[in-house]
XYZ file of C-alpha atoms in Angstrom:
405
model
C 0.000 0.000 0.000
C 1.292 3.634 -0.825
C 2.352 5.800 1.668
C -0.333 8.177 0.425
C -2.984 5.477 1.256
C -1.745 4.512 4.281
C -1.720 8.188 5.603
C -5.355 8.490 4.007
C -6.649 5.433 6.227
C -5.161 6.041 9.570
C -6.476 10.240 9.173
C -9.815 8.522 8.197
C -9.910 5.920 11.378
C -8.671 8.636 13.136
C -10.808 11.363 12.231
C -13.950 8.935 12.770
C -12.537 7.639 16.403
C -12.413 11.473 16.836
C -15.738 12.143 16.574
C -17.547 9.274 18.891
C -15.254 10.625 21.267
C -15.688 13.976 21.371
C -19.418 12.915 21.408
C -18.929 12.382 25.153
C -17.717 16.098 25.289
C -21.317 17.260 24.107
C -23.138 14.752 25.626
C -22.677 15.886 29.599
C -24.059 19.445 28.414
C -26.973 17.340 26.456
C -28.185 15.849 29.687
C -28.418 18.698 31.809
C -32.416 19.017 30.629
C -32.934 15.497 31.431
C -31.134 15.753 35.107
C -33.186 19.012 35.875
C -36.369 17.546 34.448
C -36.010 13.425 36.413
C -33.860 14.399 39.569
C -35.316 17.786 39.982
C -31.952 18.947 39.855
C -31.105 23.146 40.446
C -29.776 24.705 37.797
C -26.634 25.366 39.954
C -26.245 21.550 40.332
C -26.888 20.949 36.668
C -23.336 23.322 36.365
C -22.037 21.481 38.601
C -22.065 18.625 36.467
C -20.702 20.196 33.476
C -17.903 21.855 35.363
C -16.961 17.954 36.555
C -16.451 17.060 32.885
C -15.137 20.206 31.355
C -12.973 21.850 34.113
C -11.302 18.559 35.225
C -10.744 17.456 31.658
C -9.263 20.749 30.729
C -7.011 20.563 33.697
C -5.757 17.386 33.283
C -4.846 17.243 29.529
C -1.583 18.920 29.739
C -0.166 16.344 32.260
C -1.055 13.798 29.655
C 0.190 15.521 27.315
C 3.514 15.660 29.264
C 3.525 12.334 29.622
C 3.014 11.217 25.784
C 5.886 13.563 25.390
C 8.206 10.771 27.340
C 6.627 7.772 26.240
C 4.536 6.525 23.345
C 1.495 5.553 24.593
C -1.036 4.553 21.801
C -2.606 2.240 23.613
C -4.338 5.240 25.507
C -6.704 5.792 22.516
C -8.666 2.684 22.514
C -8.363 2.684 26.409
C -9.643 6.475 26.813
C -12.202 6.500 24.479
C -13.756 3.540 26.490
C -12.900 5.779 29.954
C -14.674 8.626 28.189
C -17.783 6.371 27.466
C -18.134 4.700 30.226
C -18.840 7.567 32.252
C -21.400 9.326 30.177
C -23.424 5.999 30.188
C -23.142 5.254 34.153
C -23.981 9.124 34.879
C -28.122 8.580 33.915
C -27.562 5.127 36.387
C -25.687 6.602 39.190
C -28.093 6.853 42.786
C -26.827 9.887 43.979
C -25.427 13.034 43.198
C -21.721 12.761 44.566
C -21.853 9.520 42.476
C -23.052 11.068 39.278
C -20.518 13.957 39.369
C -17.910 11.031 39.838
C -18.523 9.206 37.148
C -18.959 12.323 34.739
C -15.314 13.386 36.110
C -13.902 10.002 35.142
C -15.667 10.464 31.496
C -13.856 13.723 31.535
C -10.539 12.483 32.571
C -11.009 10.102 29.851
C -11.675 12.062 27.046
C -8.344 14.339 28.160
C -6.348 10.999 27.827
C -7.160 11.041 24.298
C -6.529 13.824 22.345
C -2.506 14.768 23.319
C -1.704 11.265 21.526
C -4.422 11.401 19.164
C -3.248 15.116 18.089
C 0.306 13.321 18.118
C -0.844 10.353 15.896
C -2.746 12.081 13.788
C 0.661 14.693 12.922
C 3.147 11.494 12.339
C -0.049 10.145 9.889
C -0.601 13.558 7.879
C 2.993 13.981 7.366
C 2.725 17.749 7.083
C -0.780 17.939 5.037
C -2.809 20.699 6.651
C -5.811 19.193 4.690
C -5.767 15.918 6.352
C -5.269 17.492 9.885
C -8.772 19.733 8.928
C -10.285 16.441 8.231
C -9.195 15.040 11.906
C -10.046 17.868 13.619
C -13.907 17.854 11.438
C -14.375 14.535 13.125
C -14.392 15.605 16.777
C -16.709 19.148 15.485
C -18.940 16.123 14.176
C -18.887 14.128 16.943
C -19.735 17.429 19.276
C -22.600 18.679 17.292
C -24.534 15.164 17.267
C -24.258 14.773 21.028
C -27.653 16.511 21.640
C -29.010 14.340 18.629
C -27.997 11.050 20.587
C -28.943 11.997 23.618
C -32.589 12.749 23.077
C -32.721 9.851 20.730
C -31.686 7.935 23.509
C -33.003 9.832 26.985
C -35.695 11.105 25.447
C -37.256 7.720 24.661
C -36.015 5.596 27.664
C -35.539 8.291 30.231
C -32.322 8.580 32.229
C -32.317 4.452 32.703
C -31.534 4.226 29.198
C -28.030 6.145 29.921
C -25.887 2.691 29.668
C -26.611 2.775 25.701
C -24.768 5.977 25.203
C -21.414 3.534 25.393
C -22.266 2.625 21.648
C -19.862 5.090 20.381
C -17.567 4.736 22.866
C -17.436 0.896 22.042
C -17.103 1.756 18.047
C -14.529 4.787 18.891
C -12.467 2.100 20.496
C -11.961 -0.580 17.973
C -10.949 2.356 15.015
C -8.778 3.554 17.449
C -7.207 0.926 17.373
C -7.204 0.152 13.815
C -6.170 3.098 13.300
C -3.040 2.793 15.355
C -2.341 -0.595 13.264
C -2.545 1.094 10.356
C 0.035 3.699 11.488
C 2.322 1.388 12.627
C 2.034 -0.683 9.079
C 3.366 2.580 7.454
C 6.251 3.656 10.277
C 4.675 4.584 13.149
C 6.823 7.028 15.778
C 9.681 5.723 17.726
C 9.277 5.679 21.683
C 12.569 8.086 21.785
C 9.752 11.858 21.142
C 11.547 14.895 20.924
C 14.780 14.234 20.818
C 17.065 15.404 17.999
C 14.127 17.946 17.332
C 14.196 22.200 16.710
C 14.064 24.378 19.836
C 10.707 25.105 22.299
C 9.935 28.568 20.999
C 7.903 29.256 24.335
C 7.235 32.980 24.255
C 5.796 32.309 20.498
C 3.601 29.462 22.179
C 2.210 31.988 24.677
C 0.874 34.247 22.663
C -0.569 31.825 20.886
C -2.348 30.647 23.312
C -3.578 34.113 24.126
C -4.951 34.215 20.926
C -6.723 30.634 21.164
C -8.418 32.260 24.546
C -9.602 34.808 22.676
C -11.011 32.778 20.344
C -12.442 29.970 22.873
C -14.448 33.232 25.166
C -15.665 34.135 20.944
C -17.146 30.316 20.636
C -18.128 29.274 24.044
C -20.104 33.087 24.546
C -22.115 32.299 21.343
C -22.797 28.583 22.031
C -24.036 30.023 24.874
C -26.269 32.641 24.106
C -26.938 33.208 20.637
C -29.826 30.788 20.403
C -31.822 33.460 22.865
C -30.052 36.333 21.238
C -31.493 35.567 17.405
C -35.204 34.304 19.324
C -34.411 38.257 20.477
C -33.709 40.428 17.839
C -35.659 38.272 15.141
C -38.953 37.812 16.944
C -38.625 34.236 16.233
C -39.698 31.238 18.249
C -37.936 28.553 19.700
C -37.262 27.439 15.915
C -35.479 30.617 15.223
C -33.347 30.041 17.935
C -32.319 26.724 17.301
C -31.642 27.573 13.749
C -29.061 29.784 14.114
C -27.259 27.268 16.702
C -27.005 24.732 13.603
C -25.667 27.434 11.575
C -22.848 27.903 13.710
C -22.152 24.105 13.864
C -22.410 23.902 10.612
C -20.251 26.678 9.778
C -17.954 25.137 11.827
C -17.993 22.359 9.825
C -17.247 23.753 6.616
C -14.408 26.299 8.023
C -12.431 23.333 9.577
C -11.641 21.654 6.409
C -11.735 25.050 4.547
C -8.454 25.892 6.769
C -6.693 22.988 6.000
C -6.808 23.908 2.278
C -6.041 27.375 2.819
C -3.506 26.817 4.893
C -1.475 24.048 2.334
C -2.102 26.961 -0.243
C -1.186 30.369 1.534
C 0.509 29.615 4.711
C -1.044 29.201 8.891
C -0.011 32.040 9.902
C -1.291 34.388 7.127
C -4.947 32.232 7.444
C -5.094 32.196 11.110
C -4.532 36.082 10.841
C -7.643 36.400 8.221
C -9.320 34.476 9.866
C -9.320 36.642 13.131
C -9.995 39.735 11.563
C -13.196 38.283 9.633
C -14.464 36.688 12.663
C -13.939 40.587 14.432
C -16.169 41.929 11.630
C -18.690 39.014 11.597
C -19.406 39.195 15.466
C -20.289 42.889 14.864
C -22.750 41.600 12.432
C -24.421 39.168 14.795
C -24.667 41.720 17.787
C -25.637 45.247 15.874
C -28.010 43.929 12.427
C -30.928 43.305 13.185
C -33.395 41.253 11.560
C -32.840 37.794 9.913
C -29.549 38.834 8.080
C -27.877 38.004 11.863
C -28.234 34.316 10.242
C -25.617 35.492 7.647
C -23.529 36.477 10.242
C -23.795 33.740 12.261
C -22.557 31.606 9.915
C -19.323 34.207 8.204
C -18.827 33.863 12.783
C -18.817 30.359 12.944
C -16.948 29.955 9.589
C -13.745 32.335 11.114
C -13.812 30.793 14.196
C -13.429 27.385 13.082
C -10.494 28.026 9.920
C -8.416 28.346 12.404
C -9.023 25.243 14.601
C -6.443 22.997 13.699
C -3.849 25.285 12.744
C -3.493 26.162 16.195
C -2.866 23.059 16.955
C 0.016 22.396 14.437
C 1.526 25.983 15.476
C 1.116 24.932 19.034
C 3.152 21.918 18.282
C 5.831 23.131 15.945
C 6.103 25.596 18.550
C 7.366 23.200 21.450
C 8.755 20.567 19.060
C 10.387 18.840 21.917
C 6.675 18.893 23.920
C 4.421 18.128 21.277
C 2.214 16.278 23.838
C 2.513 19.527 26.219
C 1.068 21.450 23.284
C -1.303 19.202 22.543
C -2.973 19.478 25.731
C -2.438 22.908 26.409
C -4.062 23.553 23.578
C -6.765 21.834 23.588
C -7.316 21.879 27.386
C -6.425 24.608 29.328
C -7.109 27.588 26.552
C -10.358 26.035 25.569
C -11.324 26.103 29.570
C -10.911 29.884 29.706
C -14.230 30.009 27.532
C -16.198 27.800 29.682
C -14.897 29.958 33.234
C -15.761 33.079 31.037
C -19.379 32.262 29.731
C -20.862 32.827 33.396
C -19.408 36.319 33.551
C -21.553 36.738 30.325
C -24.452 35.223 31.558
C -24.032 37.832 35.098
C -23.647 40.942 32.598
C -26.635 39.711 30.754
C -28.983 39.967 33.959
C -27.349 42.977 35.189
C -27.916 44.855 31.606
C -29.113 43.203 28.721
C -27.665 40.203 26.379
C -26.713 42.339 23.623
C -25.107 45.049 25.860
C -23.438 40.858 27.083
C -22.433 40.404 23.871
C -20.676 43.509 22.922
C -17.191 42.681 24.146
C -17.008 39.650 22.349
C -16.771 41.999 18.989
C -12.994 43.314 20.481
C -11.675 39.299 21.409
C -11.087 38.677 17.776
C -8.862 41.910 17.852
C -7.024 40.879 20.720
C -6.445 37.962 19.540
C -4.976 39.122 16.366
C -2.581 41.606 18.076
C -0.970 38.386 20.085
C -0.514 37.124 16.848
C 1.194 40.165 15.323
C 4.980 39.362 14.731
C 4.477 35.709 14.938
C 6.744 33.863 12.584
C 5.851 30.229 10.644
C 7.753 27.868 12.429
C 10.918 25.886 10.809
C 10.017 23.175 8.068
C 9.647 20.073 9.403
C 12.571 17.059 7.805
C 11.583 15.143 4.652
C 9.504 12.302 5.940
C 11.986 10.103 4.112
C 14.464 10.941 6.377
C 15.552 9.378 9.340
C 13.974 11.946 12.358
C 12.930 10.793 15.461
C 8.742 10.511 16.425
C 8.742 14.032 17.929
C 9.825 15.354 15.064
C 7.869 13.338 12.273
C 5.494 15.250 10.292
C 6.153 18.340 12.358
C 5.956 21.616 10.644
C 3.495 22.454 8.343
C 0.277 21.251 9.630
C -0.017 18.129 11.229
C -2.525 17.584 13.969
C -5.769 18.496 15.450
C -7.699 19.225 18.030
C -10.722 17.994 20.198
């Protein structure tokens, strides 16, 4: 089989493990109605929940990510997409609420386990192709968005008893997992030695990356949030309305994933992540100050600049630290993504306290932050010819090779 066809097949298995994994990242959210509605849980409990899978996950993903950085674990992906599972499906069966909030934490700590070496496996597999790290990093947006579809197909039919069958994907996630690791290996998969022999940690470069990604993360999490009410708002629109415009931003998200891959083999990260920032400045302003249904325009042009960018951060993270690809894995995708989650209450406060546009209005200026961090920010070095001899760390490692959660 051609090296082109064996990189092909392990992004495919691993773009599809991707998303039932990341389906256990929408799902805890999903539930909330269901918890509130058959355990007469408070809506401060409900958050309490979330906040067991989210912050802990967030949290812990960097130390796994340190620790793929030593040793080459790919076991962990069938293992933690199992972990991840399990939880979700025990939470609807759990008798109390100290019990439930454990086994959503271990569902969280699972899915953290999996995306520093998936992000890692996926990079040695696309051997520099930003286009086949936007298709990995599609599969966990995919797997996200259908989490409230599963769940009410699910919960909604057998009530919170029915819980255990949410392990379906988990089970499936599992076994291309580890195909997809088999297939990997079949075409060279990474030595145990990661990092070594590899370019310099360009830390203060990483940083202000990461500032950016905050930015970014406050942009997404804000409108997940609230723009479903906002559009009902300024539209006039039922519930309908509502939930329209939160599929256009999934969707959007959708098509601006793999649309950044392309751009990026064509015109360079850097110069697309940059674009992409300013458009998603302008399109924000759109969403918050036109009224009437051309916000759904805007929602969309939002959604579409938020998400061009998402796995070129990654790859940038991890040519970055090319010693700590693991470390930038999780950083990445953990503790910058959990500054949008602690920030969406602080919207939510300045919503009651004013109104949810006034709410909204510093989310137009992020974007612009975000691009000033990235001001001066140079493409990181090449990575070797993958026919040469590098060590794992360094396979793949330059232009574009992993993805995200």
């Amino acid at each position: 089989m051609s090296t082109k066809r064996v990189r092909n097949r392990a992004i495919t298995l691993l773009s599809l493990g991707h998303a039932c994994v990341d389906v256990y990242q929408g799902a805890v959210a999903a539930l909330v109605p269901f918890f509130v509605a058959e355990r007469a849980y408070s809506y401060a409990a409900a958050s309490g929940v979330v906040l067991a899978a989210s912050l802990l996950s967030s949290v812990v993903q960097p130390l796994f990510g340190a620790l793929t950085d030593r040793w080459a674990m790919p076991w962990l992906l069938p293992l933690s997409a199992l972990t991840g599972g399990a939880g979700v499906a025990l939470s609807g069966v759990a008798d109390s609420y100290a019990l439930t909030l454990t086994v959503v934490a271990v569902s969280g700590v699972g899915v953290a386990a999996y995306h520093p070496e998936a992000a890692r496996a996926a990079r040695d597999a696309a051997h520099g192709s930003h286009t086949a790290m936007g298709w990995f990093s599609l599969g966990g947006n995919v797997g996200f968005a259908l989490a409230p579809l599963l769940v009410a197909a699910v919960v909604a039919t057998g009530g919170l008893g029915a819980s255990p069958l949410l392990a379906v994907p988990a089970v499936v996630g599992a076994a291309l997992c580890a195909a997809a690791v088999r297939s990997a290996a079949a075409g060279g998969g990474p030595a145990a030695d990661r990092g070594k022999g590899a370019g310099r940690d360009d830390w203060r470069s990483f940083l202000r990356l990461s500032g950016a990604i905050v930015c970014r993360s406050i942009v997404f999490v804000g409108l997940s949030a609230f723009v479903s009410l906002y559009v009902r708002q300024r539209t006039g629109g039922g519930n309908v309305a509502g939930t329209a415009a939160l599929c256009v931003l999934y969707v959007g998200g959708a098509v601006g994933t793999v649309a950044g891959g392309r751009l990026a083999d064509r015109y360079g990260r850097l110069t697309v992540v940059r674009h992409a920032y300013v458009l998603t400045g302008l399109a924000v302003a759109g969403v918050v100050l036109v009224p009437g249904p051309s916000v759904y325009l805007f929602v969309a042009v939002t959604s579409a600049g938020l998400y061009v960018p998402f796995s070129l951060h990654i790859t940038l993270g991890q040519d970055y630290l090319p010693r700590r690809v693991g470390t930038a894995s999780g950083v990445t995708l953990g503790l910058t993504v959990s500054a949008g989650g602690l920030a969406a209450p602080v919207v939510g406060a300045l919503a009651d306290a004013t109104s949810l546009r006034t709410a909204l209005v510093p989310l137009i200026a992020l974007p612009a932050l975000g691009r000033l961090l990235l001001c001066g920010l140079r493409e990181p070095a090449p990575p070797e010819p993958p026919g040469q001899a590098v060590p794992a760390g360094a396979v793949g490692s330059g232009s574009g090779s992993s993805s995200t959660a």
